[in-house]
Amino acid sequence: MRRHVLALVFAALAAAPVLAQAPAQAQAPRIVIVHAGQLLDRPGRPARGASTVVIRDGRIVEVRDGHVAAAAAGYTGAEVVDLRDRYVLPGLVDSHVHLTSDTGGVLSQLEEVQLNPAAKAYNALANAHKTLGEGFTTVRNLGDRDGVTLALRDAIRAGKVVGPNIVDAGTSISTTSGHMDPALGFRDDLREALDRHDNLCDGADACRRAVRLQVARGVDVIKIATTGGVNSRIGAGLSQQMFEDEARAIVDTARLYGKKVAVHAHGVDGVKVALAAGVDSIEHGTTLDDESLELFRKSGAYYVPTLSTVNGYLERIAADPNAYAPAVRAKVDWRIRITGESLRKAVPRGVKIAFGTDAGVSKHGRNGEEFALMVKHGMTPAQALEAATVNAADLLGLSAEVGTLEPGKRADLIAVEGDPLRDVTVLERVPFVMKDGAVFKDERTVATAAR
Ligand SMILES: [Zn+2]
């Protein structure tokens, strides 16, 4: 409820400059000055201590040492946000979410035949608010149906509704019976009704067409599966399920349109086929070996571990032992046992890591719990934070816009209580979120006043 009200306030704030730009006359810029106790302006480097961030019309124009008063800085009348007792850092980036749902298991299967796209769209909006409210100002949505998140992306960009920046993959591509086959687990005669998304491809030509169909819908990135999935409703394993020529055809076609390719892969054979084809990221990568780690290093691809999925599985099973069909449950148990081993191997080998939760499998709005899991499985807090800012921004192709707090970038920033480089769990409770220079959430106990 609280967040809902905050979202409306934010909408009003964000809308103001848009409306003001309509007539072709000079309008006074909106200046916001943020006083930060500690500023982690470029994660990966040490905090720069007390600092002042100056924001003009939603973009950072300068960062100064110390707390400079508005008038002294030459911005008389500017709005001042007092975060002098907080750690201020860039808005977080989650490279792997599915905003339309987080029911999971048998319930999500039911949802597929119960919910119309319009109902899913409202779910996606509610989940987008939860995500932004926890400090994730940018997300990459890696697969849904009916163009729901694409429409949400555009509505947010146009200022019609409030939410994180979204990089969207449209509908994910796999082979027939693969991870994205929507007919799995349903009666045979329902295939015609369910398999209507043109996202299944068998053979190189069909795979080229599948990519082009997503490009035609306006997607930002292509998502494919080269292996089976834990949540695929068949017991066909988690190894390679896409041939080399199909994977290559997909990557080559995506490149024609300047699109990156993100790959769902658990089994290491499917990881290697994808990396050899030149993809940009491997999602999950549950069983990495030495050869695959070397391929990561050679190709420069990112590894997105999605450790939070385990939280989703454990919680659902605790609430209902029959939350998953038997064929799925066996894979879920395996994933719970093994998750984290690959990250533990990848970190010392210098593989590039980007933060990604697979929220949708885990609960939306709890994306910050991934940090503790990353640290548990071999990363330092500084590395985990870099993965969720600088690295994820790079993977998403948004380094010029987000990921650090520097002049020219979007004023997407959060404030937390305590040093996240000492204790990453402070990122599970984000009391202050600003996106594009407008406050989305402010739940600090100390009231702030414009001065
Ligand atoms: Zn996913």
PDB file of C-alpha atoms in Angstrom, residues 171 173-175 197-217 219 222-224 242-257 259 261:
ATOM      1  CA  THR A 171       9.676 -14.469 -25.962  1.00  0.00           C
ATOM      2  CA  ILE A 173      13.604 -19.219 -28.179  1.00  0.00           C
ATOM      3  CA  SER A 174      14.201 -22.964 -27.851  1.00  0.00           C
ATOM      4  CA  THR A 175      13.742 -26.123 -29.856  1.00  0.00           C
ATOM      5  CA  HIS A 197       4.287 -17.837 -30.031  1.00  0.00           C
ATOM      6  CA  ASP A 198       6.570 -18.703 -33.009  1.00  0.00           C
ATOM      7  CA  ASN A 199       9.423 -19.164 -30.529  1.00  0.00           C
ATOM      8  CA  LEU A 200      10.278 -22.824 -31.180  1.00  0.00           C
ATOM      9  CA  CYS A 201      12.789 -23.629 -33.915  1.00  0.00           C
ATOM     10  CA  ASP A 202      14.215 -26.862 -35.301  1.00  0.00           C
ATOM     11  CA  GLY A 203      16.992 -26.472 -37.838  1.00  0.00           C
ATOM     12  CA  ALA A 204      19.116 -23.441 -38.706  1.00  0.00           C
ATOM     13  CA  ASP A 205      16.618 -21.779 -41.072  1.00  0.00           C
ATOM     14  CA  ALA A 206      13.778 -22.000 -38.570  1.00  0.00           C
ATOM     15  CA  CYS A 207      16.064 -20.583 -35.885  1.00  0.00           C
ATOM     16  CA  ARG A 208      16.983 -17.619 -38.086  1.00  0.00           C
ATOM     17  CA  ARG A 209      13.283 -16.930 -38.555  1.00  0.00           C
ATOM     18  CA  ALA A 210      12.576 -17.238 -34.827  1.00  0.00           C
ATOM     19  CA  VAL A 211      15.181 -14.531 -34.110  1.00  0.00           C
ATOM     20  CA  ARG A 212      13.826 -12.271 -36.847  1.00  0.00           C
ATOM     21  CA  LEU A 213      10.301 -12.565 -35.444  1.00  0.00           C
ATOM     22  CA  GLN A 214      11.534 -11.329 -32.062  1.00  0.00           C
ATOM     23  CA  VAL A 215      13.502  -8.518 -33.700  1.00  0.00           C
ATOM     24  CA  ALA A 216      10.347  -7.518 -35.591  1.00  0.00           C
ATOM     25  CA  ARG A 217       8.533  -7.117 -32.274  1.00  0.00           C
ATOM     26  CA  VAL A 219      13.108  -6.678 -28.541  1.00  0.00           C
ATOM     27  CA  ILE A 222      17.600 -12.386 -27.824  1.00  0.00           C
ATOM     28  CA  LYS A 223      17.167 -15.125 -25.200  1.00  0.00           C
ATOM     29  CA  ILE A 224      17.607 -18.782 -26.085  1.00  0.00           C
ATOM     30  CA  MET A 242      20.049 -27.446 -29.316  1.00  0.00           C
ATOM     31  CA  PHE A 243      22.450 -28.343 -32.136  1.00  0.00           C
ATOM     32  CA  GLU A 244      25.546 -26.332 -32.918  1.00  0.00           C
ATOM     33  CA  ASP A 245      24.229 -25.115 -36.283  1.00  0.00           C
ATOM     34  CA  GLU A 246      21.014 -23.914 -34.638  1.00  0.00           C
ATOM     35  CA  ALA A 247      22.908 -21.969 -31.954  1.00  0.00           C
ATOM     36  CA  ARG A 248      25.224 -20.426 -34.552  1.00  0.00           C
ATOM     37  CA  ALA A 249      22.302 -19.466 -36.809  1.00  0.00           C
ATOM     38  CA  ILE A 250      20.683 -17.681 -33.861  1.00  0.00           C
ATOM     39  CA  VAL A 251      23.800 -15.749 -32.886  1.00  0.00           C
ATOM     40  CA  ASP A 252      24.646 -14.805 -36.492  1.00  0.00           C
ATOM     41  CA  THR A 253      21.102 -13.587 -37.116  1.00  0.00           C
ATOM     42  CA  ALA A 254      20.993 -11.583 -33.878  1.00  0.00           C
ATOM     43  CA  ARG A 255      24.259  -9.905 -34.853  1.00  0.00           C
ATOM     44  CA  LEU A 256      22.766  -8.719 -38.160  1.00  0.00           C
ATOM     45  CA  TYR A 257      20.460  -6.548 -36.076  1.00  0.00           C
ATOM     46  CA  LYS A 259      21.335  -7.702 -30.735  1.00  0.00           C
ATOM     47  CA  VAL A 261      22.252 -13.149 -27.082  1.00  0.00           C
TER      48      VAL A 261
END
